[in-house]
Coordinates of N, CA and C in Angstrom, one line a residue:
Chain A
X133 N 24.2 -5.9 0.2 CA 22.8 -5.7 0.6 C 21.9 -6.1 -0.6
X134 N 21.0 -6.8 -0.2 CA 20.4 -7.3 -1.5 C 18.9 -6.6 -1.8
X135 N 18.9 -6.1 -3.4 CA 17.5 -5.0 -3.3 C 17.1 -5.8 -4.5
X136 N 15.8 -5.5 -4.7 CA 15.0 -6.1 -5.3 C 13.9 -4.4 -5.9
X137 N 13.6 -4.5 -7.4 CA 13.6 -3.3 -7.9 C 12.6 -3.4 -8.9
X138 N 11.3 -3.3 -8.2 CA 10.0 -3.5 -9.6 C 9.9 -3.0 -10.6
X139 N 9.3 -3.0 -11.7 CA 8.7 -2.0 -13.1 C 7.6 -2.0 -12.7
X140 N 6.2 -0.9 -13.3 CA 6.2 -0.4 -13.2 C 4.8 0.1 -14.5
X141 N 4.3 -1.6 -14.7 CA 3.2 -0.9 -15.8 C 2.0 -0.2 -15.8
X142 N 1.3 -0.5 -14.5 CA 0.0 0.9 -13.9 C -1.3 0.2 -14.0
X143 N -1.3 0.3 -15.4 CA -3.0 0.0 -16.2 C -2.4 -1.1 -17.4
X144 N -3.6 -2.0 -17.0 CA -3.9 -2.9 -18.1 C -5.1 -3.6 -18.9
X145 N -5.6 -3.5 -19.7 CA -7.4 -4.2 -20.1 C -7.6 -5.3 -19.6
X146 N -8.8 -5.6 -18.9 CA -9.2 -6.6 -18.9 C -8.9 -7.5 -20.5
X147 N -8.8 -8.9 -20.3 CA -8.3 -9.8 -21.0 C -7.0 -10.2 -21.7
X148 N -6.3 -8.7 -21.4 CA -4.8 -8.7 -21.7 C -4.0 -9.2 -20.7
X149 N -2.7 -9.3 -21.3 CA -1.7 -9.7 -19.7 C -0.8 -9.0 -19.1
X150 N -0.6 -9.0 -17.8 CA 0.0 -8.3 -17.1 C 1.5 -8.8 -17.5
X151 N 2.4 -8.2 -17.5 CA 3.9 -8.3 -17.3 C 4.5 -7.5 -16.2
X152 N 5.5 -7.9 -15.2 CA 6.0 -7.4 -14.1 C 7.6 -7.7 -14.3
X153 N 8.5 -7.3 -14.0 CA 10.3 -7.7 -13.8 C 10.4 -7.0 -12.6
X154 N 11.2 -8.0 -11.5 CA 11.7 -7.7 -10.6 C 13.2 -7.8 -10.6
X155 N 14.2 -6.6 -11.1 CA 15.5 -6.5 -10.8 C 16.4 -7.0 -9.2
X156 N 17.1 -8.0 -9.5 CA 18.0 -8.2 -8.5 C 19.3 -7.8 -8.3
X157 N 19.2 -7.3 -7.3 CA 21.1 -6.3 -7.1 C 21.3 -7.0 -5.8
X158 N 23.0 -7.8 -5.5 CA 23.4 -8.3 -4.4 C 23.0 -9.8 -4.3
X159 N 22.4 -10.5 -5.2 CA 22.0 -11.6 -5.1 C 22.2 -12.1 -6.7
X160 N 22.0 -13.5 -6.7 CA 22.0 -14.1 -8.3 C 20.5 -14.7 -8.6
X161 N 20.0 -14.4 -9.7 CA 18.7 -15.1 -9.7 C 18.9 -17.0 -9.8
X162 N 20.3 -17.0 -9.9 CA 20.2 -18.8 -10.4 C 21.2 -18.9 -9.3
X163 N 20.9 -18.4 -7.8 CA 21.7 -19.0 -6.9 C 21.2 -20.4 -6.0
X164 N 21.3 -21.2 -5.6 CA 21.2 -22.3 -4.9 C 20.3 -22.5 -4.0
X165 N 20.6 -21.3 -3.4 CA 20.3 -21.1 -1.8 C 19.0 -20.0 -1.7
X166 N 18.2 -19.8 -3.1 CA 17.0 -18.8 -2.9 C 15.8 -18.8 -4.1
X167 N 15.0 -18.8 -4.1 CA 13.6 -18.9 -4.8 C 13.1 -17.3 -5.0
X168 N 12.4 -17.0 -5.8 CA 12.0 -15.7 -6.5 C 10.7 -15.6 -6.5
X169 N 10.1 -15.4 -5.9 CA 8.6 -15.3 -5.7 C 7.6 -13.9 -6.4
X170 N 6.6 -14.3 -6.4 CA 5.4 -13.0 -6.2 C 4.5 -13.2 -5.8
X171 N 4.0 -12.3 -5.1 CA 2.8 -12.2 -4.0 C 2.1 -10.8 -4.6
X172 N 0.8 -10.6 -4.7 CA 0.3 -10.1 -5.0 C -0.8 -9.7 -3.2
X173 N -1.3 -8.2 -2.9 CA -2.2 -8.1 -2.2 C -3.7 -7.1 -2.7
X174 N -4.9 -7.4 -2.1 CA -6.2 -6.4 -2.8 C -6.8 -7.2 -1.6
X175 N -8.0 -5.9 -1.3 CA -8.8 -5.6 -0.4 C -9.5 -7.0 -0.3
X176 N -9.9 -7.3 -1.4 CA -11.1 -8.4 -1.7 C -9.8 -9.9 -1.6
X177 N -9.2 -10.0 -1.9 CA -8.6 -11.6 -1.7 C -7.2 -11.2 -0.7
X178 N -7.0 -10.4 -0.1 CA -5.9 -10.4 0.7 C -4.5 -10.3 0.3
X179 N -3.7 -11.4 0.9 CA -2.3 -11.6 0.4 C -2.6 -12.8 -0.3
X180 N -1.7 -12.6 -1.6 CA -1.5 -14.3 -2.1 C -0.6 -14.5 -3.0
X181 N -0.1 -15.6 -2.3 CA 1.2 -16.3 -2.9 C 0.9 -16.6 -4.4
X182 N 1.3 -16.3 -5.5 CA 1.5 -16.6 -6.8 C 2.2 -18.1 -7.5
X183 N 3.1 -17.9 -6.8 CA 4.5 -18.4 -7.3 C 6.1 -18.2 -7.2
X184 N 6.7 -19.5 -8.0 CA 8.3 -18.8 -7.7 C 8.9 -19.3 -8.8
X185 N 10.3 -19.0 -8.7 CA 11.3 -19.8 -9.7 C 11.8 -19.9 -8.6
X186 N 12.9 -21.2 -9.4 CA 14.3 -21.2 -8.9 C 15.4 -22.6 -8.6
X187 N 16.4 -22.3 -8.7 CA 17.6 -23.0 -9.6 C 18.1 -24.0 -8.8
X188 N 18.0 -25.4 -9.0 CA 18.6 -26.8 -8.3 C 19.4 -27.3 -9.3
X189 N 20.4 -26.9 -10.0 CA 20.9 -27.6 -10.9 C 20.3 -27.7 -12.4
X190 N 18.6 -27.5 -12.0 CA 17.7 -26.8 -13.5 C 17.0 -26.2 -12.9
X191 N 16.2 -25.5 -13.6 CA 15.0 -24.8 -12.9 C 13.4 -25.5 -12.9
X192 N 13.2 -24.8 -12.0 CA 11.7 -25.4 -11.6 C 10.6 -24.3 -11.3
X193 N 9.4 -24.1 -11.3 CA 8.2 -22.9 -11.3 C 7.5 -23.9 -10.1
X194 N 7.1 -22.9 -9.0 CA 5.9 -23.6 -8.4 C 4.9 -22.6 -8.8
X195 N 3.3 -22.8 -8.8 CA 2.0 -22.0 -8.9 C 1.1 -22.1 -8.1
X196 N 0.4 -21.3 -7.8 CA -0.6 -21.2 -6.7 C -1.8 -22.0 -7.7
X197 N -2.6 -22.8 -7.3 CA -3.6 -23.6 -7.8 C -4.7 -22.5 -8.3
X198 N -4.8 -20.8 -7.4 CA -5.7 -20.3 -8.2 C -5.5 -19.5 -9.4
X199 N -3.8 -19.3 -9.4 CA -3.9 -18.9 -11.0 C -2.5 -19.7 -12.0
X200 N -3.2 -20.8 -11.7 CA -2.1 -21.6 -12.3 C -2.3 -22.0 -14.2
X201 N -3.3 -22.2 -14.2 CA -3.4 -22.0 -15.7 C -3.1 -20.6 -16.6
X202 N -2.9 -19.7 -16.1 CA -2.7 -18.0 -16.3 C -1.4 -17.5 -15.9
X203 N -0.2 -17.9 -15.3 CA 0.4 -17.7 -14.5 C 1.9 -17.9 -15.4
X204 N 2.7 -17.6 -15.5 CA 4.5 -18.1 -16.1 C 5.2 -17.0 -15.4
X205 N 6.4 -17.7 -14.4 CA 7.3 -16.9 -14.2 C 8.6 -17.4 -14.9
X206 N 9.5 -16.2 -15.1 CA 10.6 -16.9 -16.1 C 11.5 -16.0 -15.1
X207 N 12.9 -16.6 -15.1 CA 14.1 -16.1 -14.5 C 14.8 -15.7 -16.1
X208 N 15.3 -14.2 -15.8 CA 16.2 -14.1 -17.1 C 17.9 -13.7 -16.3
X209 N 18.6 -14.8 -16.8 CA 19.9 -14.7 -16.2 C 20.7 -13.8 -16.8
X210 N 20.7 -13.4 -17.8 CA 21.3 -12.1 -18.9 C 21.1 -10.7 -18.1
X211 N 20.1 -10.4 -17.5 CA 19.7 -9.6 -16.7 C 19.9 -9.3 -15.4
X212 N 20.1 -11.0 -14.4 CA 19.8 -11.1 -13.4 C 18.4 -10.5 -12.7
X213 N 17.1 -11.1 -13.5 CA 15.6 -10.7 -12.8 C 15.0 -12.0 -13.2
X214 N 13.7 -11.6 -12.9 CA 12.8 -12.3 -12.9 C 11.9 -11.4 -13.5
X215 N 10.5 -12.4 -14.1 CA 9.3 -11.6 -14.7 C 8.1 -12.4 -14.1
X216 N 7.2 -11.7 -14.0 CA 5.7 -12.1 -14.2 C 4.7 -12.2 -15.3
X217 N 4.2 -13.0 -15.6 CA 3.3 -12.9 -17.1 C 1.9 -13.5 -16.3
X218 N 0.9 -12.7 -16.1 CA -0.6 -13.1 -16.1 C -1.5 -13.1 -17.6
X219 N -1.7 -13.8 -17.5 CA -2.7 -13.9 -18.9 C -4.3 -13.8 -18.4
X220 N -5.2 -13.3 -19.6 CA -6.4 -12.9 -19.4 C -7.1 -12.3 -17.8
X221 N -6.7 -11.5 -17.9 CA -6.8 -10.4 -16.7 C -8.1 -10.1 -16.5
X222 N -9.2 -9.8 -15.2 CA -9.9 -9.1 -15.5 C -9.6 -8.1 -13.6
X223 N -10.9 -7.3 -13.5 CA -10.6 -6.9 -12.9 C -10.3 -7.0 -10.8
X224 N -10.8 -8.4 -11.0 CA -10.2 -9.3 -10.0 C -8.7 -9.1 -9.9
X225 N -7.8 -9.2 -10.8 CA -6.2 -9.0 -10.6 C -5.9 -8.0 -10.5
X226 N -6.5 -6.7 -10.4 CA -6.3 -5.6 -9.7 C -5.9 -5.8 -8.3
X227 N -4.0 -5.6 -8.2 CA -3.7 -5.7 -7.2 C -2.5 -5.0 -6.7
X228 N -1.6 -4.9 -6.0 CA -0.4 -4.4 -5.4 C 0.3 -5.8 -5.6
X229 N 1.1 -5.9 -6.5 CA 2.1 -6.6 -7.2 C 3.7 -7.1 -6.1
X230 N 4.0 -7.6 -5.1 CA 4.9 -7.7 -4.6 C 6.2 -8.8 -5.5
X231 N 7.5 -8.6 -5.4 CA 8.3 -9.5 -5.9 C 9.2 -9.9 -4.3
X232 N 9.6 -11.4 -4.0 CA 10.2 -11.6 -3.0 C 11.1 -12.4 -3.4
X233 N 12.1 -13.1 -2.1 CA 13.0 -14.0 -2.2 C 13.3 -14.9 -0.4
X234 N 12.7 -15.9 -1.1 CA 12.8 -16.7 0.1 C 14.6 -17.5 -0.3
X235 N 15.2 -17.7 1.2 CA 16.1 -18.5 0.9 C 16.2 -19.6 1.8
X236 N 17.3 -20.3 1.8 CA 17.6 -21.6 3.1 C 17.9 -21.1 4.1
X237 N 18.3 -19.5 4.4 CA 18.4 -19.0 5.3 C 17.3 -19.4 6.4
X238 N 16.6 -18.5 6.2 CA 15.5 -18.5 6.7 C 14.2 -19.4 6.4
X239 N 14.7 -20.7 5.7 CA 13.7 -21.6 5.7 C 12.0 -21.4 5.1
X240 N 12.5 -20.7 3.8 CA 11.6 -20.3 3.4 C 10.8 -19.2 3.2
X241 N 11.2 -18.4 4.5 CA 10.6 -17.2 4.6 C 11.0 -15.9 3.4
X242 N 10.3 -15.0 3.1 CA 10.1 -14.2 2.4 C 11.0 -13.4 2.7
X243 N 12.4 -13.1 2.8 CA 13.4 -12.1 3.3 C 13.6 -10.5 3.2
X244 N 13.7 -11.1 1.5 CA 13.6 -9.8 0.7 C 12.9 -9.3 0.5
X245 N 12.0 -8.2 0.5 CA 10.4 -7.7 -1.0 C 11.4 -6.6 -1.5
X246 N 10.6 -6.9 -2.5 CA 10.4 -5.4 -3.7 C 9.5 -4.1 -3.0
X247 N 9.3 -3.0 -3.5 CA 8.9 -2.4 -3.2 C 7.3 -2.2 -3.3
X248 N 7.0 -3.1 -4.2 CA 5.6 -3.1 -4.6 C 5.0 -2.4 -5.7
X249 N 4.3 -2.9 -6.8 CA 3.6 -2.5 -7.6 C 2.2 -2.4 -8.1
X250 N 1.6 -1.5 -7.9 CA 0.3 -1.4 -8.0 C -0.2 -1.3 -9.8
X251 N -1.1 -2.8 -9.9 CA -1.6 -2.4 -11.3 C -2.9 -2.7 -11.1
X252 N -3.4 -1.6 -11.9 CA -5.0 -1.5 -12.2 C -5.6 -2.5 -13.3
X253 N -6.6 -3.2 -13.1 CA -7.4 -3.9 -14.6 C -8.5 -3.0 -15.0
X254 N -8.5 -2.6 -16.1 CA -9.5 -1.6 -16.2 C -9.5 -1.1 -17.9
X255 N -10.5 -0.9 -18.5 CA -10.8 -0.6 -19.8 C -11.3 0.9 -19.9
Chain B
X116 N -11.8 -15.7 1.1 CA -10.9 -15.3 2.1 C -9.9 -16.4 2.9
X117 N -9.4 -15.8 3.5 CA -7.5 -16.1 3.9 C -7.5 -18.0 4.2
X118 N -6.6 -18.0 4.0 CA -6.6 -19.6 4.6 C -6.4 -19.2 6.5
X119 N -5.4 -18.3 6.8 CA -5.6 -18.1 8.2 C -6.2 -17.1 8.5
X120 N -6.4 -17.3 9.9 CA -7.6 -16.4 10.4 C -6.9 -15.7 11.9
X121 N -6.9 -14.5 11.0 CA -5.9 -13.4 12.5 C -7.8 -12.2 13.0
X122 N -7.2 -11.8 13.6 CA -8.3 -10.6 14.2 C -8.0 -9.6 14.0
X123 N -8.8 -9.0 13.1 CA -8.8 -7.6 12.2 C -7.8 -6.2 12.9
X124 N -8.1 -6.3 14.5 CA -7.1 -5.5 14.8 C -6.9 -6.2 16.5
X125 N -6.0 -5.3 17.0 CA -5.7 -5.1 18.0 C -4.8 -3.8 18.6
X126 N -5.0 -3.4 20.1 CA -4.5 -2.2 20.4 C -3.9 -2.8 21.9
X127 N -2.9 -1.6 22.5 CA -1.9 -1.6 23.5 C -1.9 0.0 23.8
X128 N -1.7 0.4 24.7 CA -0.5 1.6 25.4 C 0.6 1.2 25.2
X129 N 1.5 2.6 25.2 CA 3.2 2.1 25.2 C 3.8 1.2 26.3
X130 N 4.5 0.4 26.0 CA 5.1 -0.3 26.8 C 4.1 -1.4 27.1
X131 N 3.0 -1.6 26.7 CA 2.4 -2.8 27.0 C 2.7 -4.0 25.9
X132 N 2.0 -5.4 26.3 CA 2.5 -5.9 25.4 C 0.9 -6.8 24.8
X133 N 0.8 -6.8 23.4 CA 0.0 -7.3 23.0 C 0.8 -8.4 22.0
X134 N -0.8 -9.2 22.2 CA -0.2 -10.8 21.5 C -1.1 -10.5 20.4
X135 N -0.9 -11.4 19.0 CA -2.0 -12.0 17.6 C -2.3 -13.1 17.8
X136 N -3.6 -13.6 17.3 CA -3.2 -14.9 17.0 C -3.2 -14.8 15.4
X137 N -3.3 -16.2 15.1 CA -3.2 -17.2 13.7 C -3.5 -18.5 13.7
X138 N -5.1 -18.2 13.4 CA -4.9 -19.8 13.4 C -5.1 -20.8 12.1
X139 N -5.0 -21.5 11.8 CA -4.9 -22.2 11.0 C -5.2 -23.8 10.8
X140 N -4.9 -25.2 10.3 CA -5.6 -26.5 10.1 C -3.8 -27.2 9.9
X141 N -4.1 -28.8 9.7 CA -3.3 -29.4 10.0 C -2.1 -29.4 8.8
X142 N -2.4 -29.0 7.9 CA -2.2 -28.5 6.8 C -1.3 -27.6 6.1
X143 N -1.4 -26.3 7.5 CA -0.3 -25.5 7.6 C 0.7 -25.4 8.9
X144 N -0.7 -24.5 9.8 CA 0.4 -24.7 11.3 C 1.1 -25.7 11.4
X145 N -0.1 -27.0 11.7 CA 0.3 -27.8 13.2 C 1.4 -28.6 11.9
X146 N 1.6 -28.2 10.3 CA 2.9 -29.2 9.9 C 4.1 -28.6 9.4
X147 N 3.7 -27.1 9.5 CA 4.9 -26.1 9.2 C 5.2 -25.2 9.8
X148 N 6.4 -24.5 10.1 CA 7.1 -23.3 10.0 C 6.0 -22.4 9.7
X149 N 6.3 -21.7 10.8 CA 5.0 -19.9 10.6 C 6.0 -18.6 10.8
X150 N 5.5 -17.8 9.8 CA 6.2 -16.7 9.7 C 5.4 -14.9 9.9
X151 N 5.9 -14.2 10.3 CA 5.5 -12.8 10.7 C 5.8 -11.9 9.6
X152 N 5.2 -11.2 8.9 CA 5.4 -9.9 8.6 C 4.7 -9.0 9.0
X153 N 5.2 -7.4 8.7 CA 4.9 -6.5 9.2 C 4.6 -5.1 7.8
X154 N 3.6 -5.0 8.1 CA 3.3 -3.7 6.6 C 3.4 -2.5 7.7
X155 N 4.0 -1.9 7.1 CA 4.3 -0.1 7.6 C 4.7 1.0 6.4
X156 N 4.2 0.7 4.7 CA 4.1 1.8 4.2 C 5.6 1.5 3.1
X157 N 6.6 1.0 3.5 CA 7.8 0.9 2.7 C 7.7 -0.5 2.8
X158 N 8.8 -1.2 2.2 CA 8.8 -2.5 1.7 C 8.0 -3.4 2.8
X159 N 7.1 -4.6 2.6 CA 7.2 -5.7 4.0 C 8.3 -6.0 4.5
X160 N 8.1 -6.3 5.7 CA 9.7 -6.7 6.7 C 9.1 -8.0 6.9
X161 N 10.3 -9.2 7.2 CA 10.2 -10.4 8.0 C 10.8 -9.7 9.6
X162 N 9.6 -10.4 10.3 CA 9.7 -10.6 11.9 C 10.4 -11.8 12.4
X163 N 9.6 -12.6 12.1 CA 9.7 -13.8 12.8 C 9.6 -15.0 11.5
X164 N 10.4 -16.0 11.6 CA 11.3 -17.1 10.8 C 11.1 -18.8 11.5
X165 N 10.8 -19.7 10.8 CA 10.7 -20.7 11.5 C 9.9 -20.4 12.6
X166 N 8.7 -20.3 12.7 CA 8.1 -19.9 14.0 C 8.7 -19.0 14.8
X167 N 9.5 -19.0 16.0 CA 9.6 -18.4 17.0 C 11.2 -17.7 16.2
X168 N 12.0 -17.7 15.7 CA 13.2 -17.2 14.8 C 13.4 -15.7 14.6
X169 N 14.0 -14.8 15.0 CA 14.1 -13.6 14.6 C 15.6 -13.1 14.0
X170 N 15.5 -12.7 12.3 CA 16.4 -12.2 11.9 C 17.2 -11.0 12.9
X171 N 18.3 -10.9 12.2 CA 19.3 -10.0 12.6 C 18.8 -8.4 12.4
X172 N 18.5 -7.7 13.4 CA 18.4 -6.5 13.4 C 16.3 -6.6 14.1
X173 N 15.8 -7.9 14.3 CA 14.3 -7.6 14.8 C 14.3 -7.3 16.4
X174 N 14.5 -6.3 16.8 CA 14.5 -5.9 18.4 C 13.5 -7.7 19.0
X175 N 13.9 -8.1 20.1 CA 13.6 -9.2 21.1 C 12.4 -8.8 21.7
X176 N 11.7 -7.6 21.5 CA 10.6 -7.1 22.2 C 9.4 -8.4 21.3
X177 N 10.1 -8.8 20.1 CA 9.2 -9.6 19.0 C 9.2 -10.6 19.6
X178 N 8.1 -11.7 19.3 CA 8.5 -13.3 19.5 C 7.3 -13.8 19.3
X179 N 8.0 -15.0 18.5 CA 7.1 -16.1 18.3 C 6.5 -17.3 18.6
X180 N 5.4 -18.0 18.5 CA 5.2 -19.4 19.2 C 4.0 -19.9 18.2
X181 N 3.9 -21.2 18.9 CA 2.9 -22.2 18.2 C 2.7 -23.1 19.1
X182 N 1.4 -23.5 18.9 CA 0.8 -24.7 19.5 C -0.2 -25.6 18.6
X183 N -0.1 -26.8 18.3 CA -0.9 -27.1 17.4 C -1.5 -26.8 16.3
X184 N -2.8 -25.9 15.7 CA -2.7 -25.7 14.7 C -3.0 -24.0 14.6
X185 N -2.8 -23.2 16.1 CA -2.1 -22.1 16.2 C -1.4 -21.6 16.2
X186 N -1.0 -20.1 15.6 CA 0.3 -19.5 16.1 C -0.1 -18.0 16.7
X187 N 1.0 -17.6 17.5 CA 0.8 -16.4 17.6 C 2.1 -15.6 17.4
X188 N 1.7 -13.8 17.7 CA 2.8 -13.2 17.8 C 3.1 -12.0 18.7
X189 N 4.2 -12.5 19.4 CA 3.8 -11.0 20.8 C 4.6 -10.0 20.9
X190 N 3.7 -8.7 20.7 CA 4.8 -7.3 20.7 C 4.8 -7.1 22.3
X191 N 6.2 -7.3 23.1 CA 6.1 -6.4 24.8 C 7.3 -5.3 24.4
X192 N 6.5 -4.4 25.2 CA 7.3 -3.2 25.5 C 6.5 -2.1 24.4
X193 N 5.2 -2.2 24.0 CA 4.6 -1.7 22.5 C 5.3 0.0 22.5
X194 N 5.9 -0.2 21.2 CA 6.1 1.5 20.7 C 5.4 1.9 19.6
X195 N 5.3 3.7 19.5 CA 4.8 4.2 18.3 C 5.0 3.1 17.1
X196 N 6.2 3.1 16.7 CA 6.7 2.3 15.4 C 6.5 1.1 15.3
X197 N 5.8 0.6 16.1 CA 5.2 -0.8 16.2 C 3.7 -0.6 15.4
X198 N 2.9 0.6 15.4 CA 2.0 0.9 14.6 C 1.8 0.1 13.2
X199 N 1.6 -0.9 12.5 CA 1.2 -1.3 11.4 C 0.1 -2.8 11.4
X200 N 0.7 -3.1 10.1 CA -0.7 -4.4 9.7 C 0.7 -5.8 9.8
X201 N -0.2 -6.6 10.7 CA 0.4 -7.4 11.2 C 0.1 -9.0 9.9
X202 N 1.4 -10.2 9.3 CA 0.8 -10.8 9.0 C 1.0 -12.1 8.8
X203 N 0.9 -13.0 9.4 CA 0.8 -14.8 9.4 C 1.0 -15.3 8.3
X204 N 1.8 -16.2 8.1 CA 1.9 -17.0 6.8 C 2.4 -18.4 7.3
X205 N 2.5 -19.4 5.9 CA 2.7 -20.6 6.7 C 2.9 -21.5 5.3
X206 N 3.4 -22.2 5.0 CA 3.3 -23.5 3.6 C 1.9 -24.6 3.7
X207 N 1.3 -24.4 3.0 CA -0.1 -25.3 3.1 C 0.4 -26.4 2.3
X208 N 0.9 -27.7 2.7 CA 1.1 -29.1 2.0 C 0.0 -29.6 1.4
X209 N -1.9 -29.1 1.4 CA -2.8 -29.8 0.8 C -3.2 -28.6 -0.6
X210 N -2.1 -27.2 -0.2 CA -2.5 -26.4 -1.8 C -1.3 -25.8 -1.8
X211 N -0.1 -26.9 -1.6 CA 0.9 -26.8 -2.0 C 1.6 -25.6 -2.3
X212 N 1.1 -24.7 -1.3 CA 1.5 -22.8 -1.3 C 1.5 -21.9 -0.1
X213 N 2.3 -20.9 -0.5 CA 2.5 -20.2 1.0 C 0.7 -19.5 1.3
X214 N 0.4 -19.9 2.3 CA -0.8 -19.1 3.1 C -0.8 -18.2 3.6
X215 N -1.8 -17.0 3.7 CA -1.4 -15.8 4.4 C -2.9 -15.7 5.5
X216 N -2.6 -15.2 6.7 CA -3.3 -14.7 7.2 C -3.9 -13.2 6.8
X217 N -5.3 -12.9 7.1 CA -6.0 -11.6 6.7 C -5.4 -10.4 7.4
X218 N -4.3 -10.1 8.5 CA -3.7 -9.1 8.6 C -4.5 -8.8 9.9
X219 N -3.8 -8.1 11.2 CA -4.0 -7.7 12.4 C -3.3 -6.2 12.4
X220 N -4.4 -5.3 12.6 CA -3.8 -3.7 12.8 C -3.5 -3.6 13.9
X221 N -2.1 -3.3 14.3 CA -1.8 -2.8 15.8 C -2.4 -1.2 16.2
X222 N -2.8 -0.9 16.9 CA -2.9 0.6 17.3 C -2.0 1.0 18.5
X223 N -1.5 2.1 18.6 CA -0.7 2.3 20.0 C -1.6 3.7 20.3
X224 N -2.2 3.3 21.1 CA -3.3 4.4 22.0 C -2.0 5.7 22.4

């Protein structure tokens, strides 16, 4: 069964960066057949797709166009996770932090989530 | 706000069945795969896969469709536990990212 297992940082300043790791148990982060996503949700912009990793023989990042200059996800295979790094934060990225995993199964679709993380931007 | 556009809520009695829509531009719907989630408090769930698609374990009371640059999604037979925020997504090829619909509250009267 495959779980997926957020951290957990709360609060962070405006202009600092968010960091997030999503632990995978039952799955490989550098498997073939799946992509690593985050989705983020808030009242004011809804749901929104972030980004993903994920492994074709190398790796590749996609980015959402609105935080793509701010934005790095990295897969750590030592660990089997993934991270999130947002840079210059303000309080717009106050959001409920989701980590997912789409695979070929399902053609993309979001299978797995995490259980969600809520971080605050705030000084 | 959302690339897709669902209706803030919707309600049923038990055992009735209420539809969503989703609609969307050529962009997402009418050239991809639409997908269902469901918010109820613990993790999101996938409903519906490849449009009309339902993983292993989503009761058949679910189901999905599309028509051009609509989708919808229909609960028959509505129960208590059907209660949550309903929500649309889709691959947008002109911003190269997953789309979400603004979310549809079911109520069960």
């Amino acid at each position: 069964q495959v779980q997926l297992q957020q951290s957990s940082p709360g609060l962070v300043k405006p202009s600092q960066t968010l960091s997030l790791t999503c632990a995978i148990s039952g799955d490989s982060v550098s498997s073939n057949s799946a992509a690593w996503n985050w989705i983020r949700q808030s009242p004011s912009r809804g749901l929104e797709w972030l980004g993903r990793t994920y492994y074709r023989s190398k790796w590749y990042n996609d980015y959402a166009v609105s935080v793509k200059s701010r934005i790095t996800i990295n897969p750590d295979t030592s660990k089997n996770q993934f991270s999130l790094q947002l840079n210059s934060v303000t309080p717009e990225d106050t959001a409920v932090y989701y980590c997912a995993r789409d695979s070929h199964g399902y053609n993309k679709a979001f299978d797995i989530w995490g259980q969600g993380t809520m971080v605050t931007v705030s000084s | 706000q959302s690339v897709l556009t669902q209706p803030p809520s919707a309600s049923g009695t038990p055992g009735q069945r209420v539809t969503i829509s989703c609609s969307g531009s050529k962009s997402n719907i009418w050239s991809n795969y639409v997908y269902w989630y469901q918010f109820s408090g613990t993790a999101p769930k996938l409903l519906i896969y490849s449009t009309n698609q339902r993983p292993s374990g989503v009761p058949d009371r679910f189901s999905g469709s599309k028509s051009g640059t609509s989708a919808s999604l229909a609960i028959s037979g509505l129960r208590s536990e059907d209660e949550a925020d309903y929500y649309c997504a889709a691959w947008d090829d002109s911003l190269s990212g997953m789309v979400f619909g603004g979310g549809t509250k079911v109520t069960v009267l």
